[in-house]
Coordinates of C-alpha atoms (C1' of nucleotides) in Angstrom, one line a residue:
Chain D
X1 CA -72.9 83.4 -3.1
X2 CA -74.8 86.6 -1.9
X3 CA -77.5 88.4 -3.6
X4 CA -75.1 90.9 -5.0
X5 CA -73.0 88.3 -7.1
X6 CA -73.7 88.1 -10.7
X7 CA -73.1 84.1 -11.7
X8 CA -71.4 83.4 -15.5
X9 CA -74.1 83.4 -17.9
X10 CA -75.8 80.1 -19.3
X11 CA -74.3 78.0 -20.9
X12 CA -70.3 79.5 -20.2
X13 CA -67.7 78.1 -18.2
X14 CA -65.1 79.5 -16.1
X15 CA -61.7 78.4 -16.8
X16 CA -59.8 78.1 -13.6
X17 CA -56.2 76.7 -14.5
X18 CA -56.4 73.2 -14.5
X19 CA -59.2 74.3 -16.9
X20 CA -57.1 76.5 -19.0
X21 CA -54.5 74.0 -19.2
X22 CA -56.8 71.7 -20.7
X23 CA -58.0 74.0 -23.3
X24 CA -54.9 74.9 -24.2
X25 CA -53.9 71.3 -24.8
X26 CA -56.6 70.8 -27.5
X27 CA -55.8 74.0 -29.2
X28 CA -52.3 73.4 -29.3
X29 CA -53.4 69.9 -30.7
X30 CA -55.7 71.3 -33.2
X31 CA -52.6 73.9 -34.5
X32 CA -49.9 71.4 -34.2
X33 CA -52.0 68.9 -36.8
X34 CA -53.2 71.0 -38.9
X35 CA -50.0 73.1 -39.4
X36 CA -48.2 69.6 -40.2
X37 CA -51.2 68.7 -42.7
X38 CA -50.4 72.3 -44.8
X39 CA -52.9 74.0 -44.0
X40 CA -52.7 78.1 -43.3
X41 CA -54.2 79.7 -39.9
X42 CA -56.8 82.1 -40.8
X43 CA -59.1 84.0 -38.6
X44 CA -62.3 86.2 -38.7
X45 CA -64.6 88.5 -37.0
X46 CA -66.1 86.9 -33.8
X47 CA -69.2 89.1 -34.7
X48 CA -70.8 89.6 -38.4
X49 CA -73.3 91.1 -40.0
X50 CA -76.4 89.1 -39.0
X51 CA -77.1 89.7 -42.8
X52 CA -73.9 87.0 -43.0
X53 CA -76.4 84.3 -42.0
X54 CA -79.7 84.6 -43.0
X55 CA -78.2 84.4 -46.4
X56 CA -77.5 80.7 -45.8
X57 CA -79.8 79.4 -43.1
X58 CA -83.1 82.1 -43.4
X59 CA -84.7 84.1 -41.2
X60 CA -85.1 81.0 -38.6
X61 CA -81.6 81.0 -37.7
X62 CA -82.1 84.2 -35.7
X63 CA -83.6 82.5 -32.8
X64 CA -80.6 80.7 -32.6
X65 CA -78.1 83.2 -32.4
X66 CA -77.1 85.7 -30.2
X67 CA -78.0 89.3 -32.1
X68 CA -77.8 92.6 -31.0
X69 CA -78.0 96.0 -32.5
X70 CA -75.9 99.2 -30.6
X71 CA -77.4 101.5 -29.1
X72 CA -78.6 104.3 -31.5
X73 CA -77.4 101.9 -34.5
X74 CA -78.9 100.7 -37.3
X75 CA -77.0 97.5 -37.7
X76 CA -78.0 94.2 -36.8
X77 CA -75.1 91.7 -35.5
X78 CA -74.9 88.6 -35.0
X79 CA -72.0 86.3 -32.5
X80 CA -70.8 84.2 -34.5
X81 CA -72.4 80.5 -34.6
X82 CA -70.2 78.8 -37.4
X83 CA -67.0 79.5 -39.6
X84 CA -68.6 78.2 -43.0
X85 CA -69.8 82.1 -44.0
X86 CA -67.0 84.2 -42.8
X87 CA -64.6 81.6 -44.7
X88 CA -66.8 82.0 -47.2
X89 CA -66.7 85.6 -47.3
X90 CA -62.8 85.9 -47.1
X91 CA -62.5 83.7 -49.8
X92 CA -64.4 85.6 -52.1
X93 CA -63.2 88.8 -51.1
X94 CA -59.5 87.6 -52.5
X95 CA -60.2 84.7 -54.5
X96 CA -58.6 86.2 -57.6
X97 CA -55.5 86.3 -55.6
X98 CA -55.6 83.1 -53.8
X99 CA -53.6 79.9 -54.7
X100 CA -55.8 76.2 -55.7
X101 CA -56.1 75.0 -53.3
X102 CA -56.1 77.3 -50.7
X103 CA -55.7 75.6 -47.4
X104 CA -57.1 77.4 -44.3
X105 CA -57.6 76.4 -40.5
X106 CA -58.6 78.2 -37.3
X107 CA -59.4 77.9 -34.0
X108 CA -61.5 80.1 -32.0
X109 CA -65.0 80.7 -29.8
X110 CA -68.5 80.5 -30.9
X111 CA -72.0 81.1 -30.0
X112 CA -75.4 79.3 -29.8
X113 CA -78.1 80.4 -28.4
X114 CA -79.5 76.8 -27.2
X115 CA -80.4 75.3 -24.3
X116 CA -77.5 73.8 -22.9
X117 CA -77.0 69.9 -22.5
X118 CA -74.8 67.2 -22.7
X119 CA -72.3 68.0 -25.2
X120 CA -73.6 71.5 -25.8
X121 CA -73.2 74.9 -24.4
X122 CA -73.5 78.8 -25.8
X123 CA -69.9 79.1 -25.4
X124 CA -67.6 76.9 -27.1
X125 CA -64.4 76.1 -29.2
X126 CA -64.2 74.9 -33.1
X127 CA -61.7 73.9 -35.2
X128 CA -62.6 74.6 -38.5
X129 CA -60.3 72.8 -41.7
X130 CA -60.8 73.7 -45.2
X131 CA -60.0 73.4 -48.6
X132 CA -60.8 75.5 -51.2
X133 CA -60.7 75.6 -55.2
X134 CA -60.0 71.3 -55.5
X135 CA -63.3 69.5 -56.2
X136 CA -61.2 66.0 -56.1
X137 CA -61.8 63.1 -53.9
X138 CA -58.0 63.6 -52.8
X139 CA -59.3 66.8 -51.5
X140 CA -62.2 65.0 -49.7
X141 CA -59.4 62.7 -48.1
X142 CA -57.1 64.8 -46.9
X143 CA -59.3 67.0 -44.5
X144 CA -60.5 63.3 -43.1
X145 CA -56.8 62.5 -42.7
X146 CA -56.0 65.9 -41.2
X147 CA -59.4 65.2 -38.5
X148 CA -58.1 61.2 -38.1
X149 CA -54.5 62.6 -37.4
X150 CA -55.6 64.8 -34.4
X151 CA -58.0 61.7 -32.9
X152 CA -54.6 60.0 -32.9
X153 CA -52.0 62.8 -31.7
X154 CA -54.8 62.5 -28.7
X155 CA -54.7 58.8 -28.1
X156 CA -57.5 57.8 -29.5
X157 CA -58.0 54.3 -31.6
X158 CA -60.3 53.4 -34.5
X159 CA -61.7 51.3 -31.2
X160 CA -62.8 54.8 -29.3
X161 CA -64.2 56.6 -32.1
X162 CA -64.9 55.9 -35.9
X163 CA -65.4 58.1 -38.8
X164 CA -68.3 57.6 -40.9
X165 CA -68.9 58.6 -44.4
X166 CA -71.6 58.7 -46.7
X167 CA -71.8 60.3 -50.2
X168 CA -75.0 62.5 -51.0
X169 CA -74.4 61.6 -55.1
X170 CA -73.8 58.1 -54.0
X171 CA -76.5 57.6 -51.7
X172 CA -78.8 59.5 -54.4
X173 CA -78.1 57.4 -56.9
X174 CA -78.3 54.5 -55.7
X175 CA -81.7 55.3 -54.5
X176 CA -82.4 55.9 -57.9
X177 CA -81.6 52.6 -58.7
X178 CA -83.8 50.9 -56.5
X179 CA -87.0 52.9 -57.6
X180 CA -87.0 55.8 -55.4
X181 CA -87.0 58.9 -57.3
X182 CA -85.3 62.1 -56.4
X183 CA -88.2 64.3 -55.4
X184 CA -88.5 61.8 -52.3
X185 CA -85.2 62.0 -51.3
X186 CA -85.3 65.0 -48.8
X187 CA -87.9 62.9 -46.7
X188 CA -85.8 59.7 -46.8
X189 CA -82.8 61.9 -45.9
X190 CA -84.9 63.0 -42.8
X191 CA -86.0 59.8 -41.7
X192 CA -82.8 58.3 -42.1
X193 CA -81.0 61.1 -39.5
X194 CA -84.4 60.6 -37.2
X195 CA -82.6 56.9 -37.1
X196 CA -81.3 56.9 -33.6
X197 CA -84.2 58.4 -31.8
X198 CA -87.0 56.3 -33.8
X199 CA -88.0 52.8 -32.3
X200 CA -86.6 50.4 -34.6
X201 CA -90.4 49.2 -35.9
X202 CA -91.2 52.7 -36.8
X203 CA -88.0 53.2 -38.6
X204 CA -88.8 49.6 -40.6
X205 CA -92.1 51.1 -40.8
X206 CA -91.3 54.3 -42.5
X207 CA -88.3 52.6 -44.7
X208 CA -91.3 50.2 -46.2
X209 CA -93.0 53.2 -47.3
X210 CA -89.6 53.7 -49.9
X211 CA -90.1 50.3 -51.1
X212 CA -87.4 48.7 -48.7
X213 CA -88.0 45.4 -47.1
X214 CA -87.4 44.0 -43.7
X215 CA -83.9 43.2 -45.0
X216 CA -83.2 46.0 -46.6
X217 CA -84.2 48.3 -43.4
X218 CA -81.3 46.5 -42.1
X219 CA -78.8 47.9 -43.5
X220 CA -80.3 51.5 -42.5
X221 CA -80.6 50.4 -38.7
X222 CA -77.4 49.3 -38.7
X223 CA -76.1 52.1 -40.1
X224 CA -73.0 50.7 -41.4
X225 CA -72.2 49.3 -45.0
X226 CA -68.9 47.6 -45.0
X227 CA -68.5 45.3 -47.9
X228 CA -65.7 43.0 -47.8
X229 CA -64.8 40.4 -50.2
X230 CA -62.4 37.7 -49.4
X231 CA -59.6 37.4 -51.8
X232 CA -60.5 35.2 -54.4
X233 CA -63.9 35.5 -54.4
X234 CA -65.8 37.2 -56.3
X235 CA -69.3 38.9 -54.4
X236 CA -70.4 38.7 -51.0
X237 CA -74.0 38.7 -49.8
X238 CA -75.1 42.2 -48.3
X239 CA -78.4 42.8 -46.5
X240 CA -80.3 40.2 -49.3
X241 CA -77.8 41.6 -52.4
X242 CA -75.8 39.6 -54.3
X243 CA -72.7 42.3 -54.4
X244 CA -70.0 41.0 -57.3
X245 CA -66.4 42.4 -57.4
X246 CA -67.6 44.1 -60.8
X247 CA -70.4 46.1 -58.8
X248 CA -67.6 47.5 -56.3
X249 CA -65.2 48.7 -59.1
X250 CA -62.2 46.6 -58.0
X251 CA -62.3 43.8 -60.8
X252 CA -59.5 45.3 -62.0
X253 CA -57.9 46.7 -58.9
X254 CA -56.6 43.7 -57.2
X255 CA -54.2 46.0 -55.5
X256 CA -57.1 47.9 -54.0
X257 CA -58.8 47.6 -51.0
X258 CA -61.7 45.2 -51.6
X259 CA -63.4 47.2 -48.8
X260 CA -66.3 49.4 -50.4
X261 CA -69.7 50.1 -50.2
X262 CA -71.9 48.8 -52.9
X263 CA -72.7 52.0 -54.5
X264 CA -69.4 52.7 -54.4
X265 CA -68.9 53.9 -58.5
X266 CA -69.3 57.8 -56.5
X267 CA -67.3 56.6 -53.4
X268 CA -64.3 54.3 -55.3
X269 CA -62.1 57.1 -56.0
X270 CA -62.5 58.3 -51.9
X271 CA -62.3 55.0 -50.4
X272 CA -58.7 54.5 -52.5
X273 CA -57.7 58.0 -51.4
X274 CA -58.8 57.0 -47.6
X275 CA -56.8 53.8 -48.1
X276 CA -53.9 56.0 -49.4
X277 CA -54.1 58.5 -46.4
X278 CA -53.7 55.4 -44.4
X279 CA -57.1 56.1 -42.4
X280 CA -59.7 53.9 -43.6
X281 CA -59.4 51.8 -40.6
X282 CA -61.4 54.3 -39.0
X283 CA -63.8 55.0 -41.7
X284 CA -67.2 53.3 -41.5
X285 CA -69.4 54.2 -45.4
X286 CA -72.9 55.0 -43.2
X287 CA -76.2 55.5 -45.7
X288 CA -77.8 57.2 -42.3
X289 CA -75.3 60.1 -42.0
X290 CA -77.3 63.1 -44.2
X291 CA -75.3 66.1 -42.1
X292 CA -79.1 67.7 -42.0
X293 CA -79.4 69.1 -45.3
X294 CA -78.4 72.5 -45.6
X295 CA -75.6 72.9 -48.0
X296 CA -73.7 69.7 -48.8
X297 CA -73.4 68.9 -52.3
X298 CA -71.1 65.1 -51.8
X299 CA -69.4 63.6 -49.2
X300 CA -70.6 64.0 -46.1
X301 CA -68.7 62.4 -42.6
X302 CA -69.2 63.1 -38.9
X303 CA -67.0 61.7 -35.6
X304 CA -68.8 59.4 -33.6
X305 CA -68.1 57.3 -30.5
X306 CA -68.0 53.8 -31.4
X307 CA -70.9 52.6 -29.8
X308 CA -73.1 55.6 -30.8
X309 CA -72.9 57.3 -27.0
X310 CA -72.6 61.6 -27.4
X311 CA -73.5 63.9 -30.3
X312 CA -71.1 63.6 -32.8
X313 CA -67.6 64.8 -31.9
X314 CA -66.8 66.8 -35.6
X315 CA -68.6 66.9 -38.7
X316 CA -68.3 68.3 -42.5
X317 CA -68.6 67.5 -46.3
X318 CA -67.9 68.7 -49.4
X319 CA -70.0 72.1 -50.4
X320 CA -69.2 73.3 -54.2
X321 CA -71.9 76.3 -54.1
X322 CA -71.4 78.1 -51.4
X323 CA -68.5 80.5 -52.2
X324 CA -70.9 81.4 -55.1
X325 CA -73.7 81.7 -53.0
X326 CA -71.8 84.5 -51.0
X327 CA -70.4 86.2 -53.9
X328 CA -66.6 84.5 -55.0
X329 CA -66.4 82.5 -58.3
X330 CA -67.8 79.1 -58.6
X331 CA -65.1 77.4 -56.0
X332 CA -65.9 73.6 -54.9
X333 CA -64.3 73.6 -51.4
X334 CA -64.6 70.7 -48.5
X335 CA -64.4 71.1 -44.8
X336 CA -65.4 70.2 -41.5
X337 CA -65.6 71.8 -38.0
X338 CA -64.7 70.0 -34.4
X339 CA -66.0 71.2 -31.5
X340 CA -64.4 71.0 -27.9
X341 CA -67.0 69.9 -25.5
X342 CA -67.8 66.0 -26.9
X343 CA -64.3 66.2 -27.5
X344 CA -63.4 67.1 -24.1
X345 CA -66.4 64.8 -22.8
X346 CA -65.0 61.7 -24.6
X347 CA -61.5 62.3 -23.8
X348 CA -62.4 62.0 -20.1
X349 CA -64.6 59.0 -20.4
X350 CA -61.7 57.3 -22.0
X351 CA -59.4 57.7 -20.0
X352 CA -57.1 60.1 -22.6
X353 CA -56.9 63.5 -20.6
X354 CA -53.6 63.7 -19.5
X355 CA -52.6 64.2 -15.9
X356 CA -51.6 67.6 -14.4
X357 CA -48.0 67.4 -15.1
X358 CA -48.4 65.9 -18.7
X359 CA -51.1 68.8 -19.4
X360 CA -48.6 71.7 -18.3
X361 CA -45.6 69.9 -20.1
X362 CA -47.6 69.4 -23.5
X363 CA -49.4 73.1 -23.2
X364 CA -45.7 74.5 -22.3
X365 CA -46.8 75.8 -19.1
X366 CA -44.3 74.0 -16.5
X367 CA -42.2 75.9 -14.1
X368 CA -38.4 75.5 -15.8
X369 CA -37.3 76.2 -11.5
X370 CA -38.4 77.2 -8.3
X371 CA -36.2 79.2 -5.9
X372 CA -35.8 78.7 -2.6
X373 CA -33.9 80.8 0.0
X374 CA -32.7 78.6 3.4
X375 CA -33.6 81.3 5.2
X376 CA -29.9 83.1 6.1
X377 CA -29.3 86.4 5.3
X378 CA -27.1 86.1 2.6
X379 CA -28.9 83.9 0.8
X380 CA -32.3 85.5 1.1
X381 CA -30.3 88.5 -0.5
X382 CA -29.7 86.3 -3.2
X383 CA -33.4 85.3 -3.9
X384 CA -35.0 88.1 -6.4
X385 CA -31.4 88.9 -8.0
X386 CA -31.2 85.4 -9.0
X387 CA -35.0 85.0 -9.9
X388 CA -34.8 87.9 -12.6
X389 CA -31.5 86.6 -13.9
X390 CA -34.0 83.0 -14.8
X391 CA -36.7 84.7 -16.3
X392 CA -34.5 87.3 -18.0
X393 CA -33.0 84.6 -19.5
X394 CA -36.0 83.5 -20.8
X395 CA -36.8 80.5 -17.8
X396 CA -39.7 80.1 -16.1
X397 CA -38.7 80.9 -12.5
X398 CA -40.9 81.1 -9.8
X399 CA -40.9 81.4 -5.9
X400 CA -42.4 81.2 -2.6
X401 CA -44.3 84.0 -1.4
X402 CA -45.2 82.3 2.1
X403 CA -43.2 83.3 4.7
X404 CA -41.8 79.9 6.1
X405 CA -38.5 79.2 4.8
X406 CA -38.9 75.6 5.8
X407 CA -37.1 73.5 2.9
X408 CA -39.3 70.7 3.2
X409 CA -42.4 73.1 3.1
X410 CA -41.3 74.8 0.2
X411 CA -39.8 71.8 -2.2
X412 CA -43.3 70.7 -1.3
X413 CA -44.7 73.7 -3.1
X414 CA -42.4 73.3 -5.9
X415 CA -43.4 70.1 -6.5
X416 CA -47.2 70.8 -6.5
X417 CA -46.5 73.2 -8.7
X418 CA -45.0 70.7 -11.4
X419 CA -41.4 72.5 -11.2
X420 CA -38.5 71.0 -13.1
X421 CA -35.8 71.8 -10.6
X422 CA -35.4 73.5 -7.7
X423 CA -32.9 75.7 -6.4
X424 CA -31.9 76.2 -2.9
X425 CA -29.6 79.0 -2.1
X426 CA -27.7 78.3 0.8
X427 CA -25.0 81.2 1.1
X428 CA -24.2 84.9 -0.6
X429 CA -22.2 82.1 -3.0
X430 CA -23.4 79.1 -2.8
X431 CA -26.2 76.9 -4.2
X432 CA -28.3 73.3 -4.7
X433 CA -30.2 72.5 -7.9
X434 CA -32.2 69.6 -7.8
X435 CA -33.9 67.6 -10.3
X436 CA -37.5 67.2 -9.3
X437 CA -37.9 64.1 -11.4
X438 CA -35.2 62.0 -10.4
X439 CA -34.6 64.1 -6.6
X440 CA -30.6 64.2 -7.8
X441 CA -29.3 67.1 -6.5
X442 CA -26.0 68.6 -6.4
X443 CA -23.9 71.5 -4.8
X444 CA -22.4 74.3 -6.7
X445 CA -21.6 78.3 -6.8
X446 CA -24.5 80.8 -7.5
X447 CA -23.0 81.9 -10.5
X448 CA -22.8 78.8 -12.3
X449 CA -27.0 78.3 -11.7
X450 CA -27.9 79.7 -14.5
X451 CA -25.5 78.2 -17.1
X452 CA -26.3 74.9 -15.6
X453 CA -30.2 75.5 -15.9
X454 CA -29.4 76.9 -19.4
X455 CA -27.2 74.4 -20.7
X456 CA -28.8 71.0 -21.9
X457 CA -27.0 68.5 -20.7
Chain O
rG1 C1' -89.6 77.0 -26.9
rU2 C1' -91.3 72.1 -23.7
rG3 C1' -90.6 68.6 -19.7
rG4 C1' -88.0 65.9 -15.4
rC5 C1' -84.4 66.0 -11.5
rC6 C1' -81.2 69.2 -8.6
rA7 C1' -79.0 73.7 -5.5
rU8 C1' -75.6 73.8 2.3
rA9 C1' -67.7 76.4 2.6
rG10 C1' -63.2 76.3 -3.3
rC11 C1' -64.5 70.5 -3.7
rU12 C1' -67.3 66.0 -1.8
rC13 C1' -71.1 65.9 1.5
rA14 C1' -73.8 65.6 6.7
rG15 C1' -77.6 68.5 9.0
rU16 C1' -83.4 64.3 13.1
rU17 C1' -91.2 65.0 12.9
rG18 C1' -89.4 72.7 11.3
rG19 C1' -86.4 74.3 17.3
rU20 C1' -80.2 78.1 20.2
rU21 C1' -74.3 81.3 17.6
rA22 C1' -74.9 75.6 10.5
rG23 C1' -70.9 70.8 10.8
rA24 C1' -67.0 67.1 8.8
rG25 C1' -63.2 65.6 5.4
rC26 C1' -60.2 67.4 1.6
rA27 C1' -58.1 72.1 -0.1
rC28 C1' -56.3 76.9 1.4
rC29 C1' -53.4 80.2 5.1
rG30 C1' -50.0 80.7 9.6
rG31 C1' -46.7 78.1 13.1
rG32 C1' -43.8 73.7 14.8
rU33 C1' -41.1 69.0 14.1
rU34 C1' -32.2 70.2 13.0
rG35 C1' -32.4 71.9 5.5
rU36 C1' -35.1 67.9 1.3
rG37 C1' -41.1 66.8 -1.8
rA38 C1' -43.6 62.3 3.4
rU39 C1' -45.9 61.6 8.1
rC40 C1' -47.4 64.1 12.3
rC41 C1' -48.8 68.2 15.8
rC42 C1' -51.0 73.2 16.9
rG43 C1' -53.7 77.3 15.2
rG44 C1' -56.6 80.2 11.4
rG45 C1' -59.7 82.3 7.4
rG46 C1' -64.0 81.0 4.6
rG47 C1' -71.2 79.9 4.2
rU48 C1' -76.7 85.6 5.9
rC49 C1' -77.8 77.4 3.3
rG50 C1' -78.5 80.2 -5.2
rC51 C1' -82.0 84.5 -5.0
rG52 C1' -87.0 86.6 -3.8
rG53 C1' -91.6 86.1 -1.4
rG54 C1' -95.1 83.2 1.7
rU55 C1' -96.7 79.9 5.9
rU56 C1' -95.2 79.7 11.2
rC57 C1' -93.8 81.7 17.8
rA58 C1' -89.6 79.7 14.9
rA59 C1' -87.5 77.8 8.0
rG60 C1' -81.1 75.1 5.6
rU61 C1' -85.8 72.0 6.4
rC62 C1' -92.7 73.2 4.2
rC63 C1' -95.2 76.2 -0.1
rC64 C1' -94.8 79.5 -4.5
rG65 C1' -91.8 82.2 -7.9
rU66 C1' -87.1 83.1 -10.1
rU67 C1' -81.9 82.2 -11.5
rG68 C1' -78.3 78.6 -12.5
rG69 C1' -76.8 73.3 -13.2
rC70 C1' -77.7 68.3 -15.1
rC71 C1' -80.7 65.2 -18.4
rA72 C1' -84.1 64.5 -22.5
rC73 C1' -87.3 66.7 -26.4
rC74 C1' -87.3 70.7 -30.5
rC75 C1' -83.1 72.1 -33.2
rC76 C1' -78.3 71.1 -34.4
rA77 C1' -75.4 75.5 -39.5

RNA sequence: GUGGCCAUAGCUCAGUUGGUUAGAGCACCGGGUUGUGAUCCCGGGGGUCGCGGGUUCAAGUCCCGUUGGCCACCCCA
């Protein structure tokens, strides 16, 4: 690279093919999911009024955004760093015309001005899911489902990745309940999303000074409350607790899943509606996952790998001011956002990124035919006529442009470029399509190609 | 914003205690092997060694700065 070349900015990527193909793929996941799920594509500004998010975050968000004011204007603008305000904004800007729930999606780029690192650049993709105007649990379950539905159009298990949920009310409560009033909560929250980068003593260490004993801690460092009681039995030791069937709210459920957390009176109703989505294999209940502490009002989840490797792959909660807080009518609402770099990261690691010919196929991006002239006059006539009959017929036709007319040469290039069939013109009249996949091949006039390409067999 | 490691062709890398016009494999381009995705053969383009400065008779190599990458911290809406 000399002198005179200007490299991509921090923190970007150049796409390449191969690289758009990929991209592609997980958008086309992301819309395929969430347009089976019910929810409404939406989109916004990828610029706002920097106005937009001091509202919400203060005046410290602006270091990490990327502003800029026009020349000779008097506006300040921001990139866009999240969804959350602009769906905010649309909402209330038509919320006296909008249906409850309104059910909104979108996909699109985003910017951060961070230091890149593992799992995090200035440029990036998000998939944003919402519901608006239904303050129910069912409402908190089906934009997991809709999240846990995508993990599995992509191949991955309850084994590569799990979902973990905490309730703000629930966890609030409960720490109520043990003594620890709520003036200290917002320094517990903090300590307990410090969790993973804390040595474990000075986690136990800070925990004590809530009241919680070694035991207790141990259900923090964990992370993970999963209460299961056998059938037939009635509680189940948890971290030093006694937890009865009473306690979990499914004395007289027996249909229910017996598979709570202990302060579950808050988390019943979600856990049942988890169960009904048929997701809550994937759900762990996590007291450590606070989702920092900026606008949540209930549940709260994020995307993890299973053994805690990577940021978290998507996150979101339930937030019933914010609407409000940007103008529209009091409108409880619950949502998350994904993002496509730990996706794309994890994806790799497991194993899940499909191969060339699967990426072009799924992103709809395969050659339908490739064209080949044998190199005699007459059928080298042949080549463009027929080429614009494909396309014009709606095909994806493509063709040489080396000189060779070597057959071998060029049904190698049809194959590297993931063609379906080939066609080799042999004569003004005369032709051989053959099937890539299975190399059968079979003589026939020129003017039948195109009905056979057409025509599904 | 702080710190560590790194930078030679599109990719992966070699390049001696500093010493002539900087190399390989893959990829790419052209040609050949009777018109079938292979193998093989011949030929070709492509790098002022990220950029700038310094030391030196001489810098891809040593020093300083800078840009970018990777990783961690801060932060994570």
């Amino acid at each position: 690279m000399g002198s005179n070349q200007i490299q991509a900015p921090k923190g970007t990527r150049d796409l390449y093919p191969a690289d758009a193909a990929k991209r592609r793929f997980v958008t086309e996941a992301w819309r395929k999911v969430s347009v089976r799920h019910g929810f409404d594509e939406i989109d916004g500004p990828t610029f706002e009024h920097l106005a937009l998010y001091t509202v919400k975050s203060g005046e410290g968000i602006v270091s990490e955004l990327f502003s800029f004011r026009r020349e000779g204007g008097e506006q300040d603008y921001a990139l866009r760093p999240e969804f959350t305000p602009t769906l905010a904004r649309m909402f209330a800007a038509r919320a006296g015309a909008l249906p409850r729930p309104t059910k909104w999606f979108m996909t699109g780029p985003f910017f951060r001005a961070e230091r890149p690192q593992r799992g995090r650049l200035r440029e990036f993709l998000q998939w944003n899911v919402d519901v608006l105007g239904d303050p129910s649990p069912q409402a908190d379950a089906e934009v997991i489902a809709c999240c846990v539905a995508l993990l599995r159009d992509l191949g991955f298990t309850p084994e590569h990745l799990r979902v973990k949920v905490n309730h703000r009310d629930a966890l609030a409560k409960w720490l109520v309940a043990r003594g620890v009033e709520a003036p200290r909560h917002a320094d517990l929250f903090k300590l307990l999303d410090q969790r993973g980068k804390l040595p474990p003593d000075q986690f136990v260490a800070g925990l004590a000074a809530f009241g919680f004993n070694a035991q207790q801690a141990e259900v923090f460092i964990k992370g993970v409350i999963r209460v299961e009681i056998p059938p037939g039995a009635t509680s189940v030791e948890v971290a030093g607790e006694r937890v009865t069937r009473e306690q979990l709210g499914v004395q007289d459920h027996p249909e229910e899943p017996a598979d709570l957390t202990f302060f579950s009176d808050a988390v019943r109703p979600l856990a049942v509606a988890l169960a009904n989505a048929g997701v809550l294999d994937w759900v762990d209940f996590d007291l450590s996952i606070v989702r920092g502490l900026a606008y949540y009002t209930g549940m709260v989840f994020e995307v993890h790998e299973a053994t805690g490797a990577e940021r978290a792959v998507a996150g979101g909660g339930r937030y019933d001011n914010l609407v409000e807080l940007f103008g529209g009518p009091p409108t409880p609402a619950v949502g998350f956002g994904m993002g496509d770099v730990v996706l794309t990261l994890i994806m790799q690691d497991k194993g899940l990124m499909p191969d060339e010919t699967g990426m072009l196929e799924r992103a709809g991006m395969r050659p339908d035919v490739f064209v080949i002239s044998n190199g005699v006059p007459e059928a080298e006539a042949q080549l463009h006529p027929l080429v614009a009959s494909f396309r014009a017929a709606g095909l994806h036709a493509r063709h040489t442009s080396k000189a060779t007319r070597n057959v071998g040469k060029l049904l190698k290039e049809a194959g590297d470029c993931r063609a379906r069939h080939a066609v080799i013109i042999e004569s003004g009249r005369s032709c051989t399509i053959k099937d890539m996949g299975t190399g059968e091949q079979r003589q026939l006039p020129l003017d039948q190609a195109l009905g056979t390409l057409t025509t599904p067999r």
